[in-house]
CSV table of C-alpha atoms in Angstrom, one decimal:
chain,number,residue,atom,x,y,z
A,12,MET,CA,-2.5,-28.5,7.8
A,13,HIS,CA,-0.6,-31.6,6.6
A,14,GLN,CA,2.5,-30.3,8.3
A,15,LEU,CA,0.6,-29.9,11.6
A,16,ALA,CA,-0.7,-33.4,11.2
A,17,ILE,CA,2.9,-34.8,10.8
A,18,ALA,CA,4.2,-32.7,13.7
A,19,LEU,CA,1.4,-34.0,16.1
A,20,LYS,CA,2.0,-37.6,14.9
A,21,ARG,CA,5.7,-37.2,15.7
A,22,LYS,CA,4.8,-35.9,19.1
A,23,GLY,CA,3.0,-39.2,19.8
A,24,TYR,CA,-0.6,-38.3,19.1
A,25,ASP,CA,-3.1,-40.5,17.2
A,26,VAL,CA,-3.8,-38.4,14.1
A,27,THR,CA,-6.2,-39.0,11.2
A,28,GLY,CA,-7.5,-36.7,8.5
A,29,THR,CA,-9.5,-36.3,5.3
A,30,ASP,CA,-9.6,-33.9,2.3
A,31,ASP,CA,-11.5,-33.7,-1.0
A,32,GLU,CA,-8.2,-33.5,-2.9
A,33,ILE,CA,-4.6,-33.8,-1.8
A,34,PHE,CA,-1.7,-32.5,-4.0
A,35,GLU,CA,2.0,-32.7,-4.0
A,36,PRO,CA,4.1,-32.3,-1.9
A,37,SER,CA,1.4,-33.0,0.7
A,38,LEU,CA,0.5,-36.3,-0.9
A,39,THR,CA,4.0,-37.9,-0.6
A,40,ASN,CA,4.7,-36.3,2.8
A,41,LEU,CA,1.5,-37.8,4.3
A,42,ARG,CA,2.1,-41.2,2.6
A,43,ASN,CA,5.7,-41.3,4.0
A,44,GLU,CA,4.3,-40.7,7.5
A,45,GLY,CA,1.5,-43.2,7.2
A,46,LEU,CA,-1.1,-40.5,7.4
A,47,LEU,CA,-2.5,-40.5,3.8
A,48,PRO,CA,-6.3,-41.3,4.0
A,49,LYS,CA,-7.4,-44.6,2.4
A,50,GLU,CA,-9.8,-42.7,0.1
A,51,MET,CA,-10.4,-39.1,-0.9
A,52,GLY,CA,-13.5,-37.1,0.1
A,53,TRP,CA,-15.4,-36.2,3.3
A,54,GLN,CA,-16.3,-39.1,5.5
A,55,PRO,CA,-18.5,-38.1,8.4
A,56,GLU,CA,-18.7,-41.6,9.7
A,57,LEU,CA,-15.0,-41.3,10.7
A,58,ILE,CA,-16.0,-38.5,13.2
A,59,THR,CA,-16.7,-40.4,16.4
A,60,ALA,CA,-17.5,-39.4,20.0
A,61,ASP,CA,-14.1,-40.5,21.3
A,62,ILE,CA,-12.1,-37.9,19.3
A,63,GLU,CA,-10.5,-35.3,21.5
A,64,ALA,CA,-10.1,-32.5,19.0
A,65,VAL,CA,-11.1,-31.7,15.5
A,66,ILE,CA,-8.7,-29.2,13.7
A,67,LEU,CA,-10.2,-27.3,10.8
A,68,GLY,CA,-8.3,-26.0,7.8
A,69,MET,CA,-9.1,-22.6,6.5
A,70,HIS,CA,-10.3,-23.8,3.1
A,71,ALA,CA,-13.0,-26.2,4.3
A,72,LYS,CA,-16.5,-25.0,3.4
A,73,ASN,CA,-19.2,-24.1,6.0
A,74,ASP,CA,-21.4,-27.0,5.0
A,75,ASN,CA,-18.7,-29.6,5.4
A,76,PRO,CA,-20.4,-32.8,6.6
A,77,GLU,CA,-17.6,-33.7,9.0
A,78,ILE,CA,-17.8,-30.3,10.7
A,79,GLU,CA,-21.6,-30.8,11.0
A,80,LYS,CA,-21.1,-34.3,12.5
A,81,ALA,CA,-18.5,-32.9,15.0
A,82,LYS,CA,-21.0,-30.3,16.1
A,83,GLN,CA,-23.7,-32.9,16.5
A,84,LEU,CA,-21.4,-34.9,18.8
A,85,GLY,CA,-20.3,-31.8,20.7
A,86,LEU,CA,-16.7,-32.3,19.9
A,87,PRO,CA,-14.3,-29.3,20.3
A,88,VAL,CA,-13.5,-27.8,16.8
A,89,TYR,CA,-10.4,-25.7,16.6
A,90,SER,CA,-9.0,-23.5,13.8
A,91,PHE,CA,-5.3,-24.0,13.1
A,92,PRO,CA,-4.1,-21.1,15.3
A,93,GLU,CA,-6.5,-22.0,18.1
A,94,TYR,CA,-4.9,-25.4,18.3
A,95,ILE,CA,-1.4,-24.1,18.1
A,96,TYR,CA,-2.2,-22.0,21.2
A,97,ARG,CA,-3.7,-25.0,22.9
A,98,GLU,CA,-0.3,-26.8,22.4
A,99,SER,CA,1.8,-23.8,23.5
A,100,ARG,CA,0.0,-22.5,26.6
A,101,GLN,CA,3.1,-23.3,28.7
A,102,LYS,CA,5.6,-22.0,26.2
A,103,ILE,CA,7.1,-18.5,25.6
A,104,ARG,CA,5.2,-17.5,22.5
A,105,VAL,CA,7.0,-15.3,19.9
A,106,VAL,CA,4.6,-14.1,17.2
A,107,VAL,CA,5.7,-12.1,14.1
A,108,GLY,CA,2.9,-10.0,12.6
A,109,GLY,CA,2.7,-7.3,9.9
A,110,SER,CA,1.8,-6.8,6.3
A,111,HIS,CA,5.2,-7.9,5.0
A,112,GLY,CA,8.4,-9.6,6.1
A,113,LYS,CA,6.6,-12.0,8.5
A,114,THR,CA,8.0,-15.2,6.9
A,115,THR,CA,11.6,-13.9,6.6
A,116,THR,CA,11.7,-12.4,10.1
A,117,THR,CA,10.3,-15.7,11.6
A,118,SER,CA,12.8,-17.7,9.5
A,119,MET,CA,15.7,-15.5,10.7
A,120,ILE,CA,14.8,-16.1,14.4
A,121,MET,CA,14.5,-19.8,13.7
A,122,HIS,CA,17.8,-19.9,11.9
A,123,VAL,CA,19.7,-18.2,14.8
A,124,LEU,CA,18.0,-20.3,17.5
A,125,LYS,CA,18.9,-23.5,15.7
A,126,ILE,CA,22.6,-22.5,15.3
A,127,ALA,CA,22.6,-21.4,19.0
A,128,GLN,CA,21.3,-24.9,19.9
A,129,LYS,CA,18.2,-23.5,21.6
A,130,GLN,CA,15.2,-25.8,21.9
A,131,PHE,CA,12.1,-24.3,20.2
A,132,ASP,CA,8.9,-25.1,18.3
A,133,TYR,CA,7.8,-23.1,15.2
A,134,LEU,CA,5.2,-22.3,12.7
A,135,VAL,CA,6.3,-20.6,9.5
A,136,GLY,CA,4.8,-20.0,6.0
A,137,ALA,CA,7.6,-21.3,3.8
A,138,ARG,CA,10.2,-23.9,3.3
A,139,LEU,CA,13.4,-23.1,5.1
A,140,GLU,CA,16.8,-24.7,4.6
A,141,GLY,CA,17.8,-26.8,7.5
A,142,PHE,CA,14.2,-27.5,8.6
A,143,ASP,CA,12.2,-30.5,7.2
A,144,GLN,CA,8.9,-29.1,8.4
A,145,SER,CA,7.2,-25.7,8.4
A,146,VAL,CA,5.4,-26.7,11.7
A,147,ASN,CA,7.0,-28.3,14.7
A,148,ILE,CA,5.3,-29.1,18.0
A,149,THR,CA,7.3,-30.7,20.8
A,150,ASP,CA,7.8,-30.1,24.5
A,151,ALA,CA,10.3,-27.2,23.8
A,152,PRO,CA,9.9,-24.1,26.1
A,153,VAL,CA,9.6,-21.6,23.2
A,154,ILE,CA,7.5,-21.4,20.1
A,155,VAL,CA,8.2,-19.0,17.2
A,156,CYS,CA,5.1,-18.3,15.0
A,157,GLU,CA,4.4,-16.4,11.9
A,158,GLY,CA,1.2,-14.5,12.7
A,159,ASP,CA,-1.0,-14.1,9.7
A,160,GLU,CA,-3.9,-11.6,9.6
A,161,TYR,CA,-6.0,-13.7,7.3
A,162,PRO,CA,-9.1,-15.4,8.8
A,163,ALA,CA,-8.5,-18.5,10.9
A,164,SER,CA,-11.2,-20.8,9.3
A,165,VAL,CA,-14.6,-20.8,7.7
A,166,ILE,CA,-16.2,-20.9,11.3
A,167,GLU,CA,-13.7,-18.5,12.9
A,168,LYS,CA,-13.5,-15.4,10.8
A,169,ARG,CA,-11.1,-13.5,13.0
A,170,PRO,CA,-7.5,-13.2,12.0
A,171,LYS,CA,-5.1,-16.1,12.8
A,172,PHE,CA,-2.8,-13.9,14.9
A,173,HIS,CA,-5.5,-13.0,17.3
A,174,PHE,CA,-5.4,-16.5,18.8
A,175,LEU,CA,-1.7,-16.7,19.7
A,176,PHE,CA,-1.4,-14.3,22.6
A,177,PRO,CA,2.3,-13.5,22.3
A,178,HIS,CA,4.8,-12.9,25.1
A,179,VAL,CA,7.1,-11.4,22.4
A,180,ALA,CA,5.3,-9.7,19.5
A,181,ILE,CA,6.9,-8.2,16.4
A,182,LEU,CA,5.1,-5.9,14.0
A,183,THR,CA,7.1,-5.3,10.8
A,184,GLY,CA,4.8,-2.7,9.2
A,185,ILE,CA,1.3,-2.1,8.0
A,186,ALA,CA,0.2,-1.8,4.3
A,187,TRP,CA,-3.4,-2.5,3.3
A,188,ASP,CA,-3.9,-6.0,1.8
A,189,HIS,CA,-6.5,-8.7,1.6
A,190,ILE,CA,-9.3,-6.3,0.5
A,191,ASN,CA,-11.6,-9.2,-0.1
A,192,VAL,CA,-11.6,-9.7,3.7
A,193,PHE,CA,-10.8,-6.2,4.9
A,194,PRO,CA,-12.7,-3.8,2.6
A,195,THR,CA,-11.4,-0.6,4.1
A,196,PHE,CA,-8.0,0.4,5.4
A,197,GLU,CA,-9.5,1.3,8.8
A,198,ASN,CA,-10.9,-2.2,9.1
A,199,TYR,CA,-7.5,-3.7,8.3
A,200,LEU,CA,-5.8,-1.4,10.8
A,201,GLU,CA,-8.2,-2.5,13.5
A,202,GLN,CA,-6.8,-6.0,13.3
A,203,PHE,CA,-3.4,-4.8,14.4
A,204,ARG,CA,-4.9,-2.8,17.3
A,205,ILE,CA,-6.5,-6.0,18.5
A,206,PHE,CA,-3.2,-7.9,18.1
A,207,ILE,CA,-1.4,-5.3,20.3
A,208,ALA,CA,-4.2,-5.7,22.9
A,209,LYS,CA,-3.7,-9.5,23.0
A,210,ILE,CA,0.0,-9.3,24.0
A,211,GLU,CA,0.4,-11.0,27.3
A,212,PRO,CA,0.8,-8.7,30.3
A,213,GLY,CA,4.5,-8.1,30.9
A,214,GLY,CA,5.2,-8.9,27.3
A,215,LEU,CA,7.4,-7.1,24.7
A,216,LEU,CA,6.3,-5.4,21.5
A,217,ILE,CA,9.1,-5.0,18.9
A,218,TYR,CA,8.0,-2.7,16.1
A,219,ASN,CA,9.3,-1.0,13.0
A,220,GLU,CA,9.6,2.7,13.9
A,221,THR,CA,10.3,3.7,10.3
A,222,ASP,CA,6.7,2.7,9.3
A,223,GLU,CA,4.7,5.9,9.9
A,224,VAL,CA,1.3,4.1,10.0
A,225,LEU,CA,2.6,1.6,12.5
A,226,GLN,CA,4.4,4.2,14.6
A,227,ARG,CA,1.1,6.1,14.9
A,228,LEU,CA,-0.8,2.9,15.8
A,229,VAL,CA,1.7,2.1,18.6
A,230,THR,CA,1.7,5.6,19.9
A,231,ASN,CA,-2.2,5.8,20.0
A,232,ASN,CA,-2.6,2.4,21.7
A,233,LYS,CA,0.1,2.5,24.4
A,234,ARG,CA,-0.2,-0.1,27.2
A,235,ALA,CA,1.4,0.4,30.6
A,236,ASP,CA,1.8,-3.3,31.2
A,237,ILE,CA,4.1,-4.2,28.3
A,238,THR,CA,7.6,-3.1,27.1
A,239,TYR,CA,8.3,-1.5,23.7
A,240,GLN,CA,11.3,-1.9,21.5
A,241,PRO,CA,11.4,0.2,18.3
A,242,TYR,CA,13.8,-0.8,15.6
A,243,ALA,CA,15.1,0.7,12.3
A,244,ILE,CA,17.7,-0.2,9.7
A,245,PRO,CA,20.9,-1.4,11.6
A,246,ALA,CA,24.4,-0.2,11.0
A,247,HIS,CA,25.8,-1.7,7.7
A,248,SER,CA,27.8,-1.0,4.6
A,249,ILE,CA,27.5,-2.2,1.0
A,250,GLU,CA,30.5,-2.8,-1.2
A,251,ASN,CA,30.8,-4.8,-4.5
A,252,GLY,CA,27.3,-6.2,-4.1
A,253,LYS,CA,27.9,-7.4,-0.5
A,254,THR,CA,26.3,-6.1,2.7
A,255,THR,CA,28.3,-6.1,6.0
A,256,LEU,CA,26.3,-5.8,9.2
A,257,THR,CA,27.4,-4.4,12.6
A,258,ILE,CA,25.5,-4.9,15.8
A,259,GLU,CA,27.1,-3.7,19.0
A,260,SER,CA,30.8,-4.7,18.3
A,261,ALA,CA,30.0,-7.8,16.2
A,262,THR,CA,30.4,-7.6,12.4
A,263,ALA,CA,29.8,-10.0,9.6
A,264,GLN,CA,29.0,-10.1,5.8
A,265,LEU,CA,25.5,-11.1,5.0
A,266,ALA,CA,24.1,-13.5,2.4
A,267,VAL,CA,20.9,-11.5,2.1
A,268,PHE,CA,20.5,-7.8,1.2
A,269,GLY,CA,18.1,-4.8,1.0
A,270,ASN,CA,16.6,-2.4,3.5
A,271,HIS,CA,13.6,-4.7,4.0
A,272,ASN,CA,15.9,-7.6,5.0
A,273,LEU,CA,18.0,-5.4,7.3
A,274,LEU,CA,14.8,-4.3,9.0
A,275,ASN,CA,13.6,-7.9,9.4
A,276,LEU,CA,17.0,-8.8,10.7
A,277,HIS,CA,17.0,-6.1,13.3
A,278,ALA,CA,13.6,-7.2,14.6
A,279,ALA,CA,14.9,-10.8,14.8
A,280,TRP,CA,17.9,-9.6,16.8
A,281,PHE,CA,15.7,-8.0,19.5
A,282,ALA,CA,13.6,-11.1,19.7
A,283,CYS,CA,16.7,-13.3,20.0
A,284,ARG,CA,18.3,-11.0,22.5
A,285,HIS,CA,15.1,-11.4,24.7
A,286,LEU,CA,15.5,-15.2,24.4
A,287,GLY,CA,19.1,-15.0,25.7
A,288,ILE,CA,21.2,-14.7,22.5
A,289,ASP,CA,24.2,-12.3,22.6
A,290,ALA,CA,25.2,-10.0,19.7
A,291,ALA,CA,28.3,-12.0,18.7
A,292,THR,CA,26.3,-15.2,18.5
A,293,PHE,CA,23.4,-13.6,16.6
A,294,VAL,CA,25.6,-11.8,14.0
A,295,LYS,CA,27.7,-14.9,13.3
A,296,ALA,CA,24.6,-17.0,12.9
A,297,ILE,CA,22.6,-14.6,10.8
A,298,SER,CA,25.5,-14.3,8.3
A,299,SER,CA,24.7,-17.7,7.0
A,300,PHE,CA,21.0,-17.1,6.5
A,301,THR,CA,20.2,-17.3,2.8
A,302,GLY,CA,16.5,-16.5,3.0
A,303,ALA,CA,13.2,-18.4,3.0
A,304,SER,CA,12.0,-20.1,-0.1
A,305,LYS,CA,11.0,-17.7,-2.9
A,306,ARG,CA,12.1,-14.6,-0.9
A,307,LEU,CA,14.7,-13.0,-3.3
A,308,GLU,CA,15.8,-16.5,-4.1
A,309,LYS,CA,18.6,-16.7,-6.6
A,310,ILE,CA,17.7,-19.1,-9.4
A,311,ALA,CA,20.4,-18.4,-12.0
A,312,GLU,CA,23.6,-16.4,-12.2
A,313,THR,CA,26.2,-15.5,-14.8
A,314,SER,CA,29.3,-13.3,-14.6
A,315,ASN,CA,27.3,-10.1,-15.0
A,316,SER,CA,23.6,-11.0,-14.3
A,317,ILE,CA,21.5,-12.6,-11.6
A,318,VAL,CA,17.9,-13.9,-11.8
A,319,TYR,CA,15.9,-13.7,-8.6
A,320,ARG,CA,12.5,-15.2,-7.9
A,321,ASP,CA,10.4,-13.5,-5.2
A,322,PHE,CA,7.0,-14.1,-3.6
A,323,ALA,CA,6.3,-10.3,-3.7
A,324,HIS,CA,2.7,-9.4,-4.8
A,325,ALA,CA,1.4,-6.7,-2.4
A,326,PRO,CA,2.4,-3.1,-3.3
A,327,SER,CA,4.7,-2.6,-0.3
A,328,LYS,CA,6.5,-6.0,-1.0
A,329,VAL,CA,7.0,-5.3,-4.7
A,330,LYS,CA,8.5,-1.8,-3.9
A,331,ALA,CA,10.8,-3.2,-1.3
A,332,THR,CA,12.1,-6.0,-3.5
A,333,ILE,CA,12.7,-3.7,-6.5
A,334,GLU,CA,14.5,-1.1,-4.3
A,335,ALA,CA,16.6,-3.8,-2.6
A,336,VAL,CA,18.0,-5.2,-5.9
A,337,LYS,CA,18.6,-1.7,-7.3
A,338,GLN,CA,20.4,-0.5,-4.2
A,339,GLN,CA,22.6,-3.6,-4.0
A,340,TYR,CA,23.6,-3.5,-7.7
A,341,GLN,CA,23.5,0.2,-8.6
A,342,ASN,CA,25.6,-0.2,-11.7
A,343,ARG,CA,23.3,-2.9,-13.3
A,344,LYS,CA,20.0,-2.4,-15.2
A,345,LEU,CA,17.0,-4.0,-13.5
A,346,VAL,CA,14.4,-6.0,-15.5
A,347,ALA,CA,11.2,-6.7,-13.4
A,348,VAL,CA,8.2,-8.9,-14.0
A,349,LEU,CA,5.3,-8.9,-11.6
A,350,GLU,CA,2.4,-11.4,-11.8
A,351,LEU,CA,-0.9,-10.2,-10.4
A,352,HIS,CA,-2.4,-13.3,-8.9
A,353,THR,CA,-4.1,-12.6,-5.6
A,354,PHE,CA,-7.7,-11.3,-5.2
A,355,SER,CA,-6.5,-7.9,-4.1
A,356,SER,CA,-3.9,-7.5,-6.9
A,357,LEU,CA,-6.5,-8.4,-9.6
A,358,ASN,CA,-9.1,-6.0,-8.2
A,359,GLU,CA,-9.6,-2.8,-10.3
A,360,ASN,CA,-10.4,-0.8,-7.2
A,361,PHE,CA,-7.1,-1.7,-5.6
A,362,MET,CA,-4.8,-1.0,-8.6
A,363,SER,CA,-4.0,2.6,-7.5
A,364,GLU,CA,-2.2,1.1,-4.4
A,365,TYR,CA,0.6,0.0,-6.8
A,366,LYS,CA,1.5,3.5,-7.9
A,367,GLY,CA,5.3,3.9,-7.9
A,368,ALA,CA,5.9,0.2,-6.9
A,369,LEU,CA,7.9,-0.5,-10.1
A,370,ASP,CA,9.4,2.9,-10.6
A,371,LYS,CA,13.0,2.0,-9.9
A,372,ALA,CA,13.0,-0.9,-12.5
A,373,ASP,CA,14.6,0.1,-15.8
A,374,PHE,CA,12.3,-2.3,-17.7
A,375,ALA,CA,9.1,-3.7,-16.3
A,376,ALA,CA,6.2,-5.9,-17.2
A,377,VAL,CA,3.0,-6.7,-15.3
A,378,PHE,CA,1.4,-10.1,-16.2
A,379,TYR,CA,-1.9,-11.6,-15.3
A,380,SER,CA,-3.9,-14.4,-16.9
A,381,LYS,CA,-7.5,-14.5,-17.8
A,382,HIS,CA,-7.5,-18.0,-16.3
A,383,ALA,CA,-6.7,-16.6,-12.8
A,384,LEU,CA,-9.6,-14.1,-13.1
A,385,LYS,CA,-12.0,-16.9,-14.0
A,386,LEU,CA,-10.8,-19.1,-11.1
A,387,LYS,CA,-11.5,-16.3,-8.7
A,388,ARG,CA,-14.8,-15.4,-10.5
A,389,MET,CA,-13.6,-11.9,-11.0
A,390,PRO,CA,-14.6,-9.5,-13.9
A,391,GLU,CA,-12.2,-8.7,-16.7
A,392,LEU,CA,-9.3,-6.4,-15.8
A,393,PRO,CA,-8.6,-3.9,-18.6
A,394,LYS,CA,-5.0,-3.3,-19.4
A,395,GLU,CA,-5.4,0.5,-19.2
A,396,VAL,CA,-6.6,0.2,-15.6
A,397,VAL,CA,-3.3,-1.5,-14.7
A,398,GLU,CA,-1.3,1.0,-16.6
A,399,LYS,CA,-3.0,3.9,-14.9
A,400,GLY,CA,-2.6,2.2,-11.5
A,401,PHE,CA,1.1,1.6,-11.7
A,402,ALA,CA,1.7,4.9,-13.5
A,403,LYS,CA,5.1,3.8,-14.8
A,404,GLU,CA,6.3,5.0,-18.1
A,405,GLY,CA,7.0,2.2,-20.6
A,406,LEU,CA,5.3,-0.4,-18.5
A,407,GLN,CA,4.2,-3.5,-20.5
A,408,VAL,CA,1.0,-5.1,-19.5
A,409,ILE,CA,0.7,-8.7,-20.7
A,410,THR,CA,-2.1,-11.3,-20.3
A,411,ASP,CA,-0.7,-14.2,-22.4
A,412,LYS,CA,2.1,-16.4,-21.2
A,413,ASN,CA,3.5,-16.8,-24.7
A,414,GLU,CA,3.7,-13.1,-25.1
A,415,LEU,CA,5.4,-12.8,-21.7
A,416,GLN,CA,8.0,-15.4,-22.8
A,417,GLU,CA,8.6,-13.4,-25.9
A,418,TRP,CA,9.0,-10.2,-24.0
A,419,LEU,CA,11.5,-11.8,-21.6
A,420,GLY,CA,13.4,-13.2,-24.6
A,421,LYS,CA,13.8,-9.7,-26.1
A,422,GLN,CA,15.3,-8.1,-23.0
A,423,GLN,CA,19.1,-7.4,-22.8
A,424,TYR,CA,20.7,-9.2,-19.8
A,425,GLU,CA,24.2,-7.9,-20.2
A,426,ASN,CA,25.1,-6.2,-16.9
A,427,ALA,CA,21.5,-6.5,-15.8
A,428,ASN,CA,19.5,-8.4,-13.1
A,429,LEU,CA,16.0,-10.0,-13.6
A,430,VAL,CA,13.5,-10.2,-10.8
A,431,LEU,CA,10.4,-12.4,-11.2
A,432,MET,CA,7.8,-11.6,-8.6
A,433,SER,CA,4.7,-13.7,-8.1
A,434,SER,CA,2.6,-15.8,-5.6
A,435,GLY,CA,1.4,-17.8,-8.7
A,436,ASN,CA,3.1,-19.6,-11.6
A,437,TYR,CA,2.8,-17.3,-14.6
A,438,ASP,CA,0.0,-19.5,-16.0
A,439,GLY,CA,2.4,-22.4,-16.3
A,440,LEU,CA,5.4,-20.6,-17.8
A,441,ASP,CA,8.6,-22.3,-16.6
A,442,VAL,CA,10.5,-19.2,-15.5
A,443,ASN,CA,13.3,-21.4,-13.9
A,444,ALA,CA,14.0,-23.0,-17.3
A,445,PHE,CA,14.0,-19.6,-18.9
A,446,ALA,CA,16.5,-18.2,-16.3
A,447,LYS,CA,18.9,-21.0,-17.1
A,448,THR,CA,19.0,-20.0,-20.8
A,449,LEU,CA,20.7,-16.7,-20.0
A,450,PRO,CA,24.2,-16.5,-21.5
């Protein structure tokens, strides 16, 4: 939300906002732009009849006094994606959806378009090198959006990506997630059916044909008025821990690796080709892509070990990350730590979805904190439920950060890689500091 506020201010709009609490880096970013509210807390008196639009963040509560005041005055209230659409009605809209790989695929498209000196706006869910914002709204003819399936706001419960109406849509794959919002797989699947139905007539759907669930969904919901572009893993080779990509006659060595990144990259290629980028330009540009923040991000390296930090938390993401590192460094041991931090991942009924996700790790630990369970008002999660769900021999289940630090310290990192996967912070354990202590 604060990034959107900054983008709209830079476009020349008069922007104000409030919040009950503002944390870093939002606090400093807003202060630097002259947008930090004079005081914290909700202030309905600031909602006046001359306001053209009220944009509502997804974490505001239904009884928010400012929303109530806006309704009383008859002001238009938009969720974040509804407003993005309002600002991009005259643009070519590229929307990346799917259960995994959205941020990376969106970031890849952005990276290539920037190097190719194309004018475009964007909305992406992570920090990306070379971009000072995660949201940009200008008069550019194209907008590239990460399309999240999570609800748009407390008022608008439908998924965010239902409001963007793409001309170019990408679906990276479907794996059940967000069970607090979508209690059944069928309910979750329905959101992607609706997304396909919302592609603009004459549009393009780029989809991962290696995902059996997605392939069936596309086949069963064919539209005569859009074009389809399936994709799979592109031609490549791996040698000495480096991946070389070939598209058409263009070849280059990549800075990223793994089948999931190759799939994301192939989707990005078809989107960029549709926007007028040729293969030689794409391959040269993508070779310098180092990844979005916390997506297989290298945080330490020695002569015979690497430590990666990754945002993976859903079962499909965890499995993809583990398999990518193991495939790239076949002669090294793999030590893996996964923190369960989201509502789904801490839910006893969801645990069986993780079966096999850590199988290719040589040594693995699953960590979750009692503090995270309390914050989410969830019942205690027995260790034996986690062990049964993952079904991995030798798995360590840890609920205390000091015990986790001790376990990490006992592992052997000679000719081994360490992957730290979480959307949280390991209950305050400084994993970056630990990574830098490796010999």
